[in-house]
XYZ file of N, CA, C and O in Angstrom:
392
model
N -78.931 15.320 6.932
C -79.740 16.264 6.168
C -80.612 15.469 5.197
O -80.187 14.610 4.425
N -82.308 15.987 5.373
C -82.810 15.375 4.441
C -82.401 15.941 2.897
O -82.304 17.155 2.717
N -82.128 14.815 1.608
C -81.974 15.374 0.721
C -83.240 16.337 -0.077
O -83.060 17.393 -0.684
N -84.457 15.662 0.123
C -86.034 15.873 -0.146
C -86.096 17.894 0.156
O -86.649 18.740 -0.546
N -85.324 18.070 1.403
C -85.590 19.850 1.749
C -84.379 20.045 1.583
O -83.737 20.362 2.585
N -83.757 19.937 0.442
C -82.783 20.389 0.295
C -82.634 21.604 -0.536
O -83.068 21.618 -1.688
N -81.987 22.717 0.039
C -82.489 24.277 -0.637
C -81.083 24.562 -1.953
O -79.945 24.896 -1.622
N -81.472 24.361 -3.242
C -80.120 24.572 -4.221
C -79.749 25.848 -4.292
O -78.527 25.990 -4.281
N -80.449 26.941 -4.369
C -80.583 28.428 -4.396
C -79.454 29.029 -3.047
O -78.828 30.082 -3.171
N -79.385 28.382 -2.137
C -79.229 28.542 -0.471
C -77.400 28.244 -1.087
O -76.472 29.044 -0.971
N -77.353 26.909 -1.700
C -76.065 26.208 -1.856
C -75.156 27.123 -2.918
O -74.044 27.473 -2.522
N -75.613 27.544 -4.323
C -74.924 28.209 -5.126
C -74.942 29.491 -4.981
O -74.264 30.124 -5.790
N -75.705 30.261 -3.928
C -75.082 31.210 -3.500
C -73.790 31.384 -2.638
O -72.936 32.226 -2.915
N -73.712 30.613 -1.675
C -72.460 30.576 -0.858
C -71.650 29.784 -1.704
O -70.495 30.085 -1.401
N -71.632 29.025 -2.505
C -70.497 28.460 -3.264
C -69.774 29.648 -4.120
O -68.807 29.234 -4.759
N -70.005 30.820 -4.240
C -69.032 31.381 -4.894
C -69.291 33.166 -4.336
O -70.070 34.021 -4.760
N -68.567 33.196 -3.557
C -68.246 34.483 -3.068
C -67.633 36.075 -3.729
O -66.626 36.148 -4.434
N -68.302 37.010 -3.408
C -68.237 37.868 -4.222
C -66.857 38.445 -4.214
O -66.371 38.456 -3.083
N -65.860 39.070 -5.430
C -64.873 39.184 -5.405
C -64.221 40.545 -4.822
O -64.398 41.707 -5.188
N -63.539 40.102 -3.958
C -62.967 41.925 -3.195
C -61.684 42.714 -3.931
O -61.529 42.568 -5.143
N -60.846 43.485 -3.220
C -59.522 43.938 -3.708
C -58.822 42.682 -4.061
O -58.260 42.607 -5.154
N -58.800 41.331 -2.933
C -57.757 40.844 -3.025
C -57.967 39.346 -3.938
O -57.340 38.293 -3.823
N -59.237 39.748 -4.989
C -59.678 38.372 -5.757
C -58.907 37.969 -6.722
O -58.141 38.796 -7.216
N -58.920 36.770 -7.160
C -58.019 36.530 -7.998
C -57.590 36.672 -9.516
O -56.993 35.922 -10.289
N -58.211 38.111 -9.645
C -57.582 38.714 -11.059
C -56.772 39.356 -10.802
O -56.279 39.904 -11.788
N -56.044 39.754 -9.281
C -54.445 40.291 -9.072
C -53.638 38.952 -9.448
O -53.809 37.809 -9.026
N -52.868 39.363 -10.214
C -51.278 38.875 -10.054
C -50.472 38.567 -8.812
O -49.922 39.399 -8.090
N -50.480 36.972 -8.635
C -49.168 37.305 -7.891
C -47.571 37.256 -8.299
O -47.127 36.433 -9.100
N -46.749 38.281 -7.616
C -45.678 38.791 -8.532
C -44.409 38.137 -7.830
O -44.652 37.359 -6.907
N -43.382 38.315 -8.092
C -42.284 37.821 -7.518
C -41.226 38.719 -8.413
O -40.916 38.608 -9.599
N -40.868 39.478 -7.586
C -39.491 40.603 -7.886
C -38.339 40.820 -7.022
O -38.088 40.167 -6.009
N -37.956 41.364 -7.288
C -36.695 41.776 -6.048
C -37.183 43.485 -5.497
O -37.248 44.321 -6.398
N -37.426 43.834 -4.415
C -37.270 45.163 -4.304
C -37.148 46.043 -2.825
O -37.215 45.251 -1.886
N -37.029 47.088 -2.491
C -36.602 47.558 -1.497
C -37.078 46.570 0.201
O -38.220 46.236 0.515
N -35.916 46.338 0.936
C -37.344 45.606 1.403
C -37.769 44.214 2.219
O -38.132 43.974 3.370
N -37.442 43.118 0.550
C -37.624 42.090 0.480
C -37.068 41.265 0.972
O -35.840 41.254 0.897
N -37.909 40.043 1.809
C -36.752 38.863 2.223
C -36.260 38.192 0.852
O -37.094 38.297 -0.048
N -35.190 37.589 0.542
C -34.393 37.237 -0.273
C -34.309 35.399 -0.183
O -33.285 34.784 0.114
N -35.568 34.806 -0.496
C -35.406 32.820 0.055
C -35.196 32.370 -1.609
O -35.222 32.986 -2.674
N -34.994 31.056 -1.234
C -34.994 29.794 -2.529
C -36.524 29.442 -1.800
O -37.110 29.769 -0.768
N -36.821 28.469 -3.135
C -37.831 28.051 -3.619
C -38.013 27.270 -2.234
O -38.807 27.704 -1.399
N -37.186 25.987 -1.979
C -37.111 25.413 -0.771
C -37.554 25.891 0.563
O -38.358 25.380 1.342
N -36.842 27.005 0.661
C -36.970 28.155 2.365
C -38.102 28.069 2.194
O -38.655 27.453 3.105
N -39.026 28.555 1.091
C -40.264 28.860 1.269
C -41.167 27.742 1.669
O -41.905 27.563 2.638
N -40.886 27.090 0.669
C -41.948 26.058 0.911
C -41.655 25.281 2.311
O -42.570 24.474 2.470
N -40.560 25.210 3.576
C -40.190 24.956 4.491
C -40.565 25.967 5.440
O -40.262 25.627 6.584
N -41.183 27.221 5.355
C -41.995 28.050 6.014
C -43.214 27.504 6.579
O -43.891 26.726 5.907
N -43.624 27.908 7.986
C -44.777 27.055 8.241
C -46.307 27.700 7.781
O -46.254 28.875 7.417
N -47.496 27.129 7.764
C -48.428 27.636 6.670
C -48.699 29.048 7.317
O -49.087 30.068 6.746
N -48.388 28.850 8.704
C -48.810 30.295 9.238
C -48.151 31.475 9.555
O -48.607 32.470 10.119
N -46.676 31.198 9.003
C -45.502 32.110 9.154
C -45.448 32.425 7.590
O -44.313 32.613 7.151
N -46.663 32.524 6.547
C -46.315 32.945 5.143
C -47.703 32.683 4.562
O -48.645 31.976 4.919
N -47.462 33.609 3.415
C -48.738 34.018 2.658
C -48.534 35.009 1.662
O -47.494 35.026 1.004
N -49.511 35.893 1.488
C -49.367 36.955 0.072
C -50.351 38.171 0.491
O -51.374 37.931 1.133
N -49.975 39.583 0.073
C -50.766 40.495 0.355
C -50.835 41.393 -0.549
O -49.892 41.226 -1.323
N -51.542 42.359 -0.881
C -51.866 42.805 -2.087
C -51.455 44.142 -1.744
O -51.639 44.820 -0.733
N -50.484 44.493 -3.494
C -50.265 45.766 -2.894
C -51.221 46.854 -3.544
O -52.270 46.288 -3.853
N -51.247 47.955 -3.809
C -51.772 48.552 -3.774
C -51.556 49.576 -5.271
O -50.407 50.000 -5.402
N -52.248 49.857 -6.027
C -51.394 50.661 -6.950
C -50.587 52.128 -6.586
O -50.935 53.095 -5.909
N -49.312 51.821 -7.379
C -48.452 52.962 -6.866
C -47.938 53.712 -8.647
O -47.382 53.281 -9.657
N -48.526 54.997 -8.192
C -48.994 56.046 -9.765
C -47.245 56.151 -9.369
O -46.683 55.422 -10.186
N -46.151 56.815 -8.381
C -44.944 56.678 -8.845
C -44.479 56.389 -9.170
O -43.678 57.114 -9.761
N -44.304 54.681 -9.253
C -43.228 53.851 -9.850
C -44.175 53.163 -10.960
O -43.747 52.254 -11.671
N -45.698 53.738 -11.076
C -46.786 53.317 -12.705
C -46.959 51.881 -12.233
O -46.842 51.079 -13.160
N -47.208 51.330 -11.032
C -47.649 50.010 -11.009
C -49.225 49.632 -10.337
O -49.839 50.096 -9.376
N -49.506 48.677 -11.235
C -51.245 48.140 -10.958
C -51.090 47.561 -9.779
O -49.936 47.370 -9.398
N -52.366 47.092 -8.817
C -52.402 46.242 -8.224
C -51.717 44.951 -8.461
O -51.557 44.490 -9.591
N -51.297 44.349 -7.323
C -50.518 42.631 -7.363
C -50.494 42.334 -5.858
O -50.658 43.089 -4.901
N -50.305 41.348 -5.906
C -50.133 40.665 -4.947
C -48.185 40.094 -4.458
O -47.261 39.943 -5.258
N -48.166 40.013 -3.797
C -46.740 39.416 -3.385
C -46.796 38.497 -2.423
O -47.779 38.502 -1.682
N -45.819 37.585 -2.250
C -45.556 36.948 -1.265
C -45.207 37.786 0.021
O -44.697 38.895 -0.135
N -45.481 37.265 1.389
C -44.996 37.575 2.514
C -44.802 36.591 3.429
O -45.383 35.507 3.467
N -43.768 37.102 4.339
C -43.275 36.112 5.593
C -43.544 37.073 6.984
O -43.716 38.282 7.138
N -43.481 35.684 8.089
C -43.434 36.663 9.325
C -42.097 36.470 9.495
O -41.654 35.347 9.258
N -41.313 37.394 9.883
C -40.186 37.460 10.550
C -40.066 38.016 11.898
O -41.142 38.433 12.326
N -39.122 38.138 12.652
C -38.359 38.776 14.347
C -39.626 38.792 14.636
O -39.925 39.986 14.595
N -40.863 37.989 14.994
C -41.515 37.961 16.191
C -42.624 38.480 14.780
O -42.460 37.864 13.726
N -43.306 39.180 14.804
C -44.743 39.538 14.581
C -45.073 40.634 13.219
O -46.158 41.000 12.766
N -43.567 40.995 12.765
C -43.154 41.666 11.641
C -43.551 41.026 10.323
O -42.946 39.957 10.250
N -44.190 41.189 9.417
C -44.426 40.537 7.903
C -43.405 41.506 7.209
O -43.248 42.700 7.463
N -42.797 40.805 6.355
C -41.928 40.996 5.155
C -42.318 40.389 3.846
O -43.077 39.420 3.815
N -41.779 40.974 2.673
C -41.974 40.915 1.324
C -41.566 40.376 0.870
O -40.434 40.838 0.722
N -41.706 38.910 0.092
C -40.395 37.908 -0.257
C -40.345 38.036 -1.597
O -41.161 38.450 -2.421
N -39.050 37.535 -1.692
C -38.235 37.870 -3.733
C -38.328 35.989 -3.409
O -38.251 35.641 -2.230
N -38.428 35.316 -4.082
C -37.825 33.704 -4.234
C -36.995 33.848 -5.594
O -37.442 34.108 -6.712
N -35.643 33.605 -5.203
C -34.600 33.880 -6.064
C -34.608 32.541 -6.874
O -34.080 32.523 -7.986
N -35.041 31.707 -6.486
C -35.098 30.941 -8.130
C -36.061 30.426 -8.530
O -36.091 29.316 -9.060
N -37.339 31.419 -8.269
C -38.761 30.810 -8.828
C -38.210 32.191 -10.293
O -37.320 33.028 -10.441
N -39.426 31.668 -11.077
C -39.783 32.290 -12.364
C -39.858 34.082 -11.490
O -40.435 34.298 -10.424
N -39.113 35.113 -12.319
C -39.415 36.333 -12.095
C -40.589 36.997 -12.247
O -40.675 37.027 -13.475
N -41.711 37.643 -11.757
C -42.396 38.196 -12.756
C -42.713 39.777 -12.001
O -42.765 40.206 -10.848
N -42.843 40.200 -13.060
C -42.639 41.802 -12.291
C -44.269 42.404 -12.520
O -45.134 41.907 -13.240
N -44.345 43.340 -11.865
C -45.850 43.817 -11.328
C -45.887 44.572 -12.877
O -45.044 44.998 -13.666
N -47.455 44.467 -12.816
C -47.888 45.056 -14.486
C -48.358 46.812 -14.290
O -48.808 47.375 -13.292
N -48.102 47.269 -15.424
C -48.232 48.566 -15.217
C -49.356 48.887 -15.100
O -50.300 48.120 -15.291
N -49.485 50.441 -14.665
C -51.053 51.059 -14.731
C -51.479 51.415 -16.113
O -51.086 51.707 -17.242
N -52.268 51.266 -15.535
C -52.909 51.241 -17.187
C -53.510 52.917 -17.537
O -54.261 53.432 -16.709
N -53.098 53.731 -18.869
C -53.184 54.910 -18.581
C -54.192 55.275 -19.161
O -54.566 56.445 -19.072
């Protein structure tokens, strides 16, 4: 690439992408709850990059909780589950805001 036609306008637009549901002013949370796979810190990080990740939940006005994010795993074939990591730092999903 010549540097001479080089377009900056072109570059700092795609350098920072516009933010969706799942941008990073959710929380990600780590709780225990209905559900959840139950790992140590270890299991997880011994998960392969593509059998784990995080998904955002959704706000729920029943139980008064904001958007967050959680960890997830694939499990039995093609199933995602909700993981608790029992000895990372707890942190529980933040309320709605009323």
């Amino acid at each position: 690439m010549n540097s001479e036609h080089f377009d900056v306008e072109y570059v700092e637009a795609a350098k920072a992408p516009a933010l969706d549901a799942c941008g990073d002013e959710n929380l990600l949370c780590n709780y225990p709850g209905p559900g959840f796979l139950r790992l140590r810190w270890a299991e997880w990080c011994g998960l392969a990059r593509d059998c784990k990740g995080n998904w955002l939940e959704l706000p729920d006005a029943a139980q008064q909780r904001a958007a967050h994010k959680v960890r997830v795993a694939i499990v039995q074939g093609a199933a995602m589950a909700p993981v608790y990591v029992v000895d990372a730092l707890r942190v529980d999903p933040p309320a709605l805001a009323v």
